[in-house]
Amino acid sequence: MASRQPLVGGNWKMNTASSEADALAGAVASFQPGACQIAIFPPFVYLDRVAAALRTAGSTTLVGAQDLDHRDNGALTGQVSASMLLDLGIQTVLTGHSERRHVIGDSDELVGLKTARALDAGMMCLLCIGETLEQREAGETDAVNERQLRAGLKNVQASTLGNLVVAYEPVWAIGTGQTASPDDAQNAHAAIRGVLRSITDDATADATRILYGGSVKPSNANELFAMPDIDGGLIGGASLNADDFAAICTAASDSATTATTTAQTH
Ligand code: 13P
């Protein structure tokens, strides 16, 4: 099986003032990432200053945007294009976050256009998928994930899939304090990898990182990241607390070290 470097993303959502963004960026810049890759997703208006702070500090942490428009520059009031992000050196982006789908109204089709645009532009794209509580209770978790994944990847060129990350974020677990059990999350991740295998090929499916998101905390990160198909996390609330976010990144780094040691002794 391909070894996948764990990734932990901190999605700040529509939080922080500039002073708080500066303080958080400063704290993240001092993290020791170990085996883990770290990305943070500040609000658009703070991207430039956060990216500059991390660059100045020599940090390897990626700075990404929470969304993008699928079209290029033009008469689209309020929108932000891939070329604008790249102009700031921002090469990472989220698409399909549940709040964009369910609060703001991004459709499966729109998420597909945005994902293709991000990947075509050479960006790393974290495509977020996940079921609502109602869908979970109806036993539709895997079907919803498959539908959102297929629609998200509909326009994507195979040659760009190396920059794809999938984030499974069950909507009922986001910001609620309720986390999927490690076994439930693992089952969903394994099914998602199976869909990737059927859309792409074995090598791509095995190499693609699938992150779990939804009330990840220092107290549950270790057991989630120990699961074979969970390759890190996308963190909301806990990413606004530097100590909690650092502990979650350490848990992801430790999971990679443990996996390597286990592989060597077998
Ligand atoms: P919480 O960690 O606050 O549940 O949010 C998860 C999330 O939506 C990350 O994108």
mmCIF file of C-alpha atoms and ligand atoms in Angstrom:
data_model
loop_
_atom_site.group_PDB
_atom_site.id
_atom_site.type_symbol
_atom_site.label_atom_id
_atom_site.label_comp_id
_atom_site.label_asym_id
_atom_site.label_seq_id
_atom_site.Cartn_x
_atom_site.Cartn_y
_atom_site.Cartn_z
ATOM 1 C CA MET A 1 0.000 0.000 0.000
ATOM 2 C CA ALA A 2 1.229 3.491 -0.776
ATOM 3 C CA SER A 3 2.368 5.431 2.263
ATOM 4 C CA ARG A 4 0.557 8.729 2.518
ATOM 5 C CA GLN A 5 1.948 11.712 4.391
ATOM 6 C CA PRO A 6 -0.641 12.832 6.952
ATOM 7 C CA LEU A 7 -2.145 16.257 6.391
ATOM 8 C CA VAL A 8 -3.878 18.408 8.981
ATOM 9 C CA GLY A 9 -5.805 21.449 7.798
ATOM 10 C CA GLY A 10 -7.024 24.248 10.028
ATOM 11 C CA ASN A 11 -10.179 25.814 8.594
ATOM 12 C CA TRP A 12 -10.650 29.135 10.365
ATOM 13 C CA LYS A 13 -13.999 29.709 8.581
ATOM 14 C CA MET A 14 -15.362 33.254 9.081
ATOM 15 C CA ASN A 15 -13.433 33.764 12.322
ATOM 16 C CA THR A 16 -10.577 35.928 13.620
ATOM 17 C CA ALA A 17 -9.823 39.630 13.452
ATOM 18 C CA SER A 18 -6.504 40.662 11.914
ATOM 19 C CA SER A 19 -4.777 40.729 15.324
ATOM 20 C CA GLU A 20 -5.998 37.205 16.081
ATOM 21 C CA ALA A 21 -4.994 35.987 12.631
ATOM 22 C CA ASP A 22 -1.497 37.390 13.217
ATOM 23 C CA ALA A 23 -1.243 35.701 16.616
ATOM 24 C CA LEU A 24 -2.462 32.336 15.302
ATOM 25 C CA ALA A 25 -0.160 32.505 12.282
ATOM 26 C CA GLY A 26 2.761 33.276 14.598
ATOM 27 C CA ALA A 27 1.919 30.286 16.778
ATOM 28 C CA VAL A 28 1.504 27.925 13.808
ATOM 29 C CA ALA A 29 4.822 29.134 12.375
ATOM 30 C CA SER A 30 6.532 27.819 15.511
ATOM 31 C CA PHE A 31 5.041 24.292 15.218
ATOM 32 C CA GLN A 32 7.347 21.335 14.670
ATOM 33 C CA PRO A 33 5.364 19.485 11.971
ATOM 34 C CA GLY A 34 7.343 16.240 12.211
ATOM 35 C CA ALA A 35 5.974 13.814 9.628
ATOM 36 C CA CYS A 36 2.783 15.823 9.200
ATOM 37 C CA GLN A 37 1.988 18.351 6.497
ATOM 38 C CA ILE A 38 0.051 21.322 7.874
ATOM 39 C CA ALA A 39 -2.226 23.749 6.037
ATOM 40 C CA ILE A 40 -4.262 26.640 7.388
ATOM 41 C CA PHE A 41 -7.238 28.289 5.731
ATOM 42 C CA PRO A 42 -7.754 31.864 6.989
ATOM 43 C CA PRO A 43 -10.512 34.146 5.655
ATOM 44 C CA PHE A 44 -9.709 35.644 2.223
ATOM 45 C CA VAL A 45 -8.954 39.081 3.657
ATOM 46 C CA TYR A 46 -6.136 37.762 5.848
ATOM 47 C CA LEU A 47 -4.551 35.352 3.346
ATOM 48 C CA ASP A 48 -1.825 37.728 2.271
ATOM 49 C CA ARG A 49 -0.662 38.731 5.747
ATOM 50 C CA VAL A 50 -0.816 35.160 7.094
ATOM 51 C CA ALA A 51 1.100 33.795 4.091
ATOM 52 C CA ALA A 52 3.693 36.567 4.461
ATOM 53 C CA ALA A 53 4.125 35.852 8.181
ATOM 54 C CA LEU A 54 4.673 32.134 7.581
ATOM 55 C CA ARG A 55 7.056 32.815 4.698
ATOM 56 C CA THR A 56 9.089 35.221 6.816
ATOM 57 C CA ALA A 57 9.278 32.661 9.604
ATOM 58 C CA GLY A 58 10.511 30.018 7.154
ATOM 59 C CA SER A 59 7.530 27.768 7.959
ATOM 60 C CA THR A 60 6.581 24.892 5.648
ATOM 61 C CA THR A 61 2.905 25.263 6.592
ATOM 62 C CA LEU A 62 0.685 25.774 3.554
ATOM 63 C CA VAL A 63 -1.753 28.656 3.482
ATOM 64 C CA GLY A 64 -4.953 28.004 1.568
ATOM 65 C CA ALA A 65 -8.236 29.667 0.636
ATOM 66 C CA GLN A 66 -11.630 28.439 1.829
ATOM 67 C CA ASP A 67 -13.222 28.718 -1.613
ATOM 68 C CA LEU A 68 -12.690 30.052 -5.127
ATOM 69 C CA ASP A 69 -14.734 30.959 -8.177
ATOM 70 C CA HIS A 70 -14.450 28.571 -11.124
ATOM 71 C CA ARG A 71 -14.258 31.414 -13.633
ATOM 72 C CA ASP A 72 -11.334 33.667 -14.347
ATOM 73 C CA ASN A 73 -11.253 37.394 -13.655
ATOM 74 C CA GLY A 74 -14.257 39.401 -14.776
ATOM 75 C CA ALA A 75 -17.488 41.115 -13.800
ATOM 76 C CA LEU A 76 -18.318 38.844 -10.839
ATOM 77 C CA THR A 77 -18.761 41.092 -7.815
ATOM 78 C CA GLY A 78 -17.393 39.648 -4.604
ATOM 79 C CA GLN A 79 -15.791 36.577 -6.164
ATOM 80 C CA VAL A 80 -12.143 35.484 -5.982
ATOM 81 C CA SER A 81 -10.417 33.625 -8.817
ATOM 82 C CA ALA A 82 -7.682 31.011 -8.894
ATOM 83 C CA SER A 83 -5.383 33.452 -10.669
ATOM 84 C CA MET A 84 -5.799 35.998 -7.839
ATOM 85 C CA LEU A 85 -4.941 33.356 -5.256
ATOM 86 C CA LEU A 86 -1.923 32.171 -7.235
ATOM 87 C CA ASP A 87 -0.818 35.785 -7.561
ATOM 88 C CA LEU A 88 -0.541 35.864 -3.746
ATOM 89 C CA GLY A 89 1.315 32.550 -3.721
ATOM 90 C CA ILE A 90 -1.763 30.703 -2.418
ATOM 91 C CA GLN A 91 -1.657 27.228 -3.952
ATOM 92 C CA THR A 92 -4.134 25.345 -1.765
ATOM 93 C CA VAL A 93 -7.926 25.613 -1.625
ATOM 94 C CA LEU A 94 -11.031 23.967 -0.172
ATOM 95 C CA THR A 95 -14.043 23.132 -2.326
ATOM 96 C CA GLY A 96 -17.443 21.780 -1.362
ATOM 97 C CA HIS A 97 -17.245 22.506 2.350
ATOM 98 C CA SER A 98 -20.554 21.568 3.965
ATOM 99 C CA GLU A 99 -21.227 25.173 4.981
ATOM 100 C CA ARG A 100 -20.869 26.235 1.364
ATOM 101 C CA ARG A 101 -23.135 23.389 0.240
ATOM 102 C CA HIS A 102 -25.812 23.662 2.930
ATOM 103 C CA VAL A 103 -25.692 27.279 4.144
ATOM 104 C CA ILE A 104 -24.551 29.186 1.060
ATOM 105 C CA GLY A 105 -25.997 26.850 -1.555
ATOM 106 C CA ASP A 106 -23.125 25.479 -3.667
ATOM 107 C CA SER A 107 -24.561 22.619 -5.742
ATOM 108 C CA ASP A 108 -22.765 19.374 -6.575
ATOM 109 C CA GLU A 109 -22.289 20.714 -10.110
ATOM 110 C CA LEU A 110 -20.764 23.990 -8.921
ATOM 111 C CA VAL A 111 -18.418 22.127 -6.588
ATOM 112 C CA GLY A 112 -17.354 20.053 -9.593
ATOM 113 C CA LEU A 113 -16.565 23.172 -11.608
ATOM 114 C CA LYS A 114 -14.599 24.741 -8.748
ATOM 115 C CA THR A 115 -12.642 21.550 -8.091
ATOM 116 C CA ALA A 116 -11.680 21.195 -11.753
ATOM 117 C CA ARG A 117 -10.674 24.855 -11.913
ATOM 118 C CA ALA A 118 -8.465 24.568 -8.828
ATOM 119 C CA LEU A 119 -6.745 21.409 -10.070
ATOM 120 C CA ASP A 120 -6.365 22.757 -13.630
ATOM 121 C CA ALA A 121 -4.696 25.836 -12.121
ATOM 122 C CA GLY A 122 -2.155 23.542 -10.446
ATOM 123 C CA MET A 123 -3.505 24.075 -6.930
ATOM 124 C CA MET A 124 -3.840 21.443 -4.227
ATOM 125 C CA CYS A 125 -7.589 21.014 -3.776
ATOM 126 C CA LEU A 126 -9.272 19.595 -0.691
ATOM 127 C CA LEU A 127 -12.673 18.426 -1.929
ATOM 128 C CA CYS A 128 -15.044 18.164 1.042
ATOM 129 C CA ILE A 129 -17.912 15.677 1.095
ATOM 130 C CA GLY A 130 -20.211 14.248 3.744
ATOM 131 C CA GLU A 131 -23.748 13.329 4.675
ATOM 132 C CA THR A 132 -26.326 15.128 6.830
ATOM 133 C CA LEU A 133 -27.812 13.542 9.947
ATOM 134 C CA GLU A 134 -31.024 12.771 8.076
ATOM 135 C CA GLN A 135 -29.081 11.029 5.311
ATOM 136 C CA ARG A 136 -27.035 9.087 7.866
ATOM 137 C CA GLU A 137 -30.150 7.919 9.680
ATOM 138 C CA ALA A 138 -31.585 6.788 6.341
ATOM 139 C CA GLY A 139 -28.457 4.672 5.749
ATOM 140 C CA GLU A 140 -27.332 6.866 2.856
ATOM 141 C CA THR A 141 -23.823 7.794 4.035
ATOM 142 C CA ASP A 142 -21.888 5.897 1.369
ATOM 143 C CA ALA A 143 -24.356 6.817 -1.402
ATOM 144 C CA VAL A 144 -24.126 10.544 -0.580
ATOM 145 C CA ASN A 145 -20.337 10.415 -0.413
ATOM 146 C CA GLU A 146 -20.210 8.605 -3.747
ATOM 147 C CA ARG A 147 -22.576 11.100 -5.402
ATOM 148 C CA GLN A 148 -20.645 14.110 -4.111
ATOM 149 C CA LEU A 149 -17.294 12.574 -5.014
ATOM 150 C CA ARG A 150 -18.347 11.653 -8.565
ATOM 151 C CA ALA A 151 -19.891 15.095 -9.130
ATOM 152 C CA GLY A 152 -16.861 16.792 -7.564
ATOM 153 C CA LEU A 153 -14.496 14.971 -9.905
ATOM 154 C CA LYS A 154 -16.698 15.030 -13.001
ATOM 155 C CA ASN A 155 -14.677 17.619 -14.917
ATOM 156 C CA VAL A 156 -11.285 16.799 -13.442
ATOM 157 C CA GLN A 157 -8.464 15.719 -15.723
ATOM 158 C CA ALA A 158 -6.705 12.532 -14.642
ATOM 159 C CA SER A 159 -3.309 14.231 -14.943
ATOM 160 C CA THR A 160 -4.216 16.659 -12.121
ATOM 161 C CA LEU A 161 -5.362 14.079 -9.562
ATOM 162 C CA GLY A 162 -2.006 14.093 -7.768
ATOM 163 C CA ASN A 163 -3.067 17.392 -6.185
ATOM 164 C CA LEU A 164 -6.428 16.103 -4.958
ATOM 165 C CA VAL A 165 -7.186 15.522 -1.286
ATOM 166 C CA VAL A 166 -10.632 14.362 -0.161
ATOM 167 C CA ALA A 167 -12.038 15.522 3.177
ATOM 168 C CA TYR A 168 -14.881 13.443 4.627
ATOM 169 C CA GLU A 169 -16.808 15.702 6.964
ATOM 170 C CA PRO A 170 -20.137 14.317 8.155
ATOM 171 C CA VAL A 171 -22.342 17.386 8.491
ATOM 172 C CA TRP A 172 -23.807 16.229 11.819
ATOM 173 C CA ALA A 173 -20.326 16.105 13.347
ATOM 174 C CA ILE A 174 -19.232 19.605 12.338
ATOM 175 C CA GLY A 175 -19.120 22.017 15.251
ATOM 176 C CA THR A 176 -21.404 19.792 17.339
ATOM 177 C CA GLY A 177 -18.896 18.046 19.583
ATOM 178 C CA GLN A 178 -20.194 14.743 18.155
ATOM 179 C CA THR A 179 -17.479 12.831 16.315
ATOM 180 C CA ALA A 180 -17.880 9.786 14.105
ATOM 181 C CA SER A 181 -16.482 6.750 15.908
ATOM 182 C CA PRO A 182 -13.113 5.674 14.513
ATOM 183 C CA ASP A 183 -14.746 2.529 13.072
ATOM 184 C CA ASP A 184 -17.587 4.444 11.414
ATOM 185 C CA ALA A 185 -15.158 6.983 9.992
ATOM 186 C CA GLN A 186 -12.844 4.211 8.755
ATOM 187 C CA ASN A 187 -15.769 2.460 7.036
ATOM 188 C CA ALA A 188 -16.752 5.677 5.263
ATOM 189 C CA HIS A 189 -13.139 6.364 4.257
ATOM 190 C CA ALA A 190 -12.662 2.829 2.906
ATOM 191 C CA ALA A 191 -15.829 3.203 0.829
ATOM 192 C CA ILE A 192 -14.636 6.591 -0.472
ATOM 193 C CA ARG A 193 -11.299 5.041 -1.458
ATOM 194 C CA GLY A 194 -13.246 2.313 -3.243
ATOM 195 C CA VAL A 195 -15.130 4.933 -5.271
ATOM 196 C CA LEU A 196 -11.822 6.652 -6.082
ATOM 197 C CA ARG A 197 -10.513 3.275 -7.255
ATOM 198 C CA SER A 198 -13.434 2.888 -9.646
ATOM 199 C CA ILE A 199 -13.217 6.478 -10.950
ATOM 200 C CA THR A 200 -9.425 6.494 -11.306
ATOM 201 C CA ASP A 201 -7.050 3.559 -10.780
ATOM 202 C CA ASP A 202 -5.447 1.636 -7.919
ATOM 203 C CA ALA A 203 -2.300 3.763 -7.748
ATOM 204 C CA THR A 204 -4.239 7.041 -7.619
ATOM 205 C CA ALA A 205 -6.748 5.715 -5.079
ATOM 206 C CA ASP A 206 -3.951 4.407 -2.853
ATOM 207 C CA ALA A 207 -1.987 7.660 -3.082
ATOM 208 C CA THR A 208 -4.897 10.052 -2.433
ATOM 209 C CA ARG A 209 -5.171 11.358 1.096
ATOM 210 C CA ILE A 210 -8.603 11.215 2.721
ATOM 211 C CA LEU A 211 -8.976 13.468 5.771
ATOM 212 C CA TYR A 212 -11.630 13.222 8.462
ATOM 213 C CA GLY A 213 -13.321 16.380 9.739
ATOM 214 C CA GLY A 214 -15.977 16.973 12.365
ATOM 215 C CA SER A 215 -15.257 17.818 16.012
ATOM 216 C CA VAL A 216 -11.672 16.531 15.924
ATOM 217 C CA LYS A 217 -9.970 17.404 19.220
ATOM 218 C CA PRO A 218 -6.694 16.485 20.905
ATOM 219 C CA SER A 219 -8.639 13.872 22.911
ATOM 220 C CA ASN A 220 -9.925 11.937 19.876
ATOM 221 C CA ALA A 221 -7.296 12.661 17.211
ATOM 222 C CA ASN A 222 -5.004 9.719 18.004
ATOM 223 C CA GLU A 223 -7.662 7.036 17.641
ATOM 224 C CA LEU A 224 -9.063 8.560 14.442
ATOM 225 C CA PHE A 225 -5.646 8.973 12.797
ATOM 226 C CA ALA A 226 -4.687 5.390 13.732
ATOM 227 C CA MET A 227 -7.253 4.098 11.233
ATOM 228 C CA PRO A 228 -5.686 2.813 7.994
ATOM 229 C CA ASP A 229 -7.704 4.979 5.591
ATOM 230 C CA ILE A 230 -7.720 8.171 7.692
ATOM 231 C CA ASP A 231 -4.800 10.292 6.533
ATOM 232 C CA GLY A 232 -5.209 13.308 8.790
ATOM 233 C CA GLY A 233 -7.926 15.800 9.589
ATOM 234 C CA LEU A 234 -9.671 18.995 8.630
ATOM 235 C CA ILE A 235 -10.138 20.938 11.825
ATOM 236 C CA GLY A 236 -12.553 23.784 12.503
ATOM 237 C CA GLY A 237 -13.032 25.005 16.069
ATOM 238 C CA ALA A 238 -9.913 23.384 17.501
ATOM 239 C CA SER A 239 -7.738 25.054 14.834
ATOM 240 C CA LEU A 240 -8.499 28.440 16.426
ATOM 241 C CA ASN A 241 -6.695 27.335 19.571
ATOM 242 C CA ALA A 242 -2.973 27.062 18.859
ATOM 243 C CA ASP A 243 -2.297 24.496 21.601
ATOM 244 C CA ASP A 244 -5.143 22.224 20.507
ATOM 245 C CA PHE A 245 -4.172 22.526 16.849
ATOM 246 C CA ALA A 246 -0.535 21.721 17.684
ATOM 247 C CA ALA A 247 -1.616 18.634 19.636
ATOM 248 C CA ILE A 248 -3.727 17.422 16.695
ATOM 249 C CA CYS A 249 -0.810 17.934 14.274
ATOM 250 C CA THR A 250 1.434 15.976 16.640
ATOM 251 C CA ALA A 251 -1.118 13.145 16.748
ATOM 252 C CA ALA A 252 -1.088 13.008 12.933
ATOM 253 C CA SER A 253 2.697 13.009 12.831
ATOM 254 C CA ASP A 254 2.826 10.227 15.444
ATOM 255 C CA SER A 255 0.348 8.148 13.429
ATOM 256 C CA ALA A 256 2.740 8.212 10.458
ATOM 257 C CA THR A 257 5.693 7.201 12.612
ATOM 258 C CA THR A 258 3.705 4.341 14.164
ATOM 259 C CA ALA A 259 2.557 3.132 10.735
ATOM 260 C CA THR A 260 6.150 3.129 9.444
ATOM 261 C CA THR A 261 7.436 1.212 12.493
ATOM 262 C CA THR A 262 4.615 -1.320 12.184
ATOM 263 C CA ALA A 263 5.353 -1.843 8.482
ATOM 264 C CA GLN A 264 9.058 -2.395 9.211
ATOM 265 C CA THR A 265 8.419 -5.015 11.871
ATOM 266 C CA HIS A 266 6.112 -7.127 9.690
HETATM 267 P P1 13P B 1 -15.216 21.443 13.632
HETATM 268 O O1 13P B 1 -13.838 20.872 13.860
HETATM 269 O O2 13P B 1 -15.439 22.735 14.353
HETATM 270 O O3 13P B 1 -16.272 20.427 13.902
HETATM 271 O O4 13P B 1 -15.316 21.804 12.076
HETATM 272 C C1 13P B 1 -14.928 20.872 11.128
HETATM 273 C C2 13P B 1 -14.884 21.538 9.814
HETATM 274 O O5 13P B 1 -15.910 21.929 9.265
HETATM 275 C C3 13P B 1 -13.577 21.743 9.186
HETATM 276 O O6 13P B 1 -13.693 22.149 7.874
#
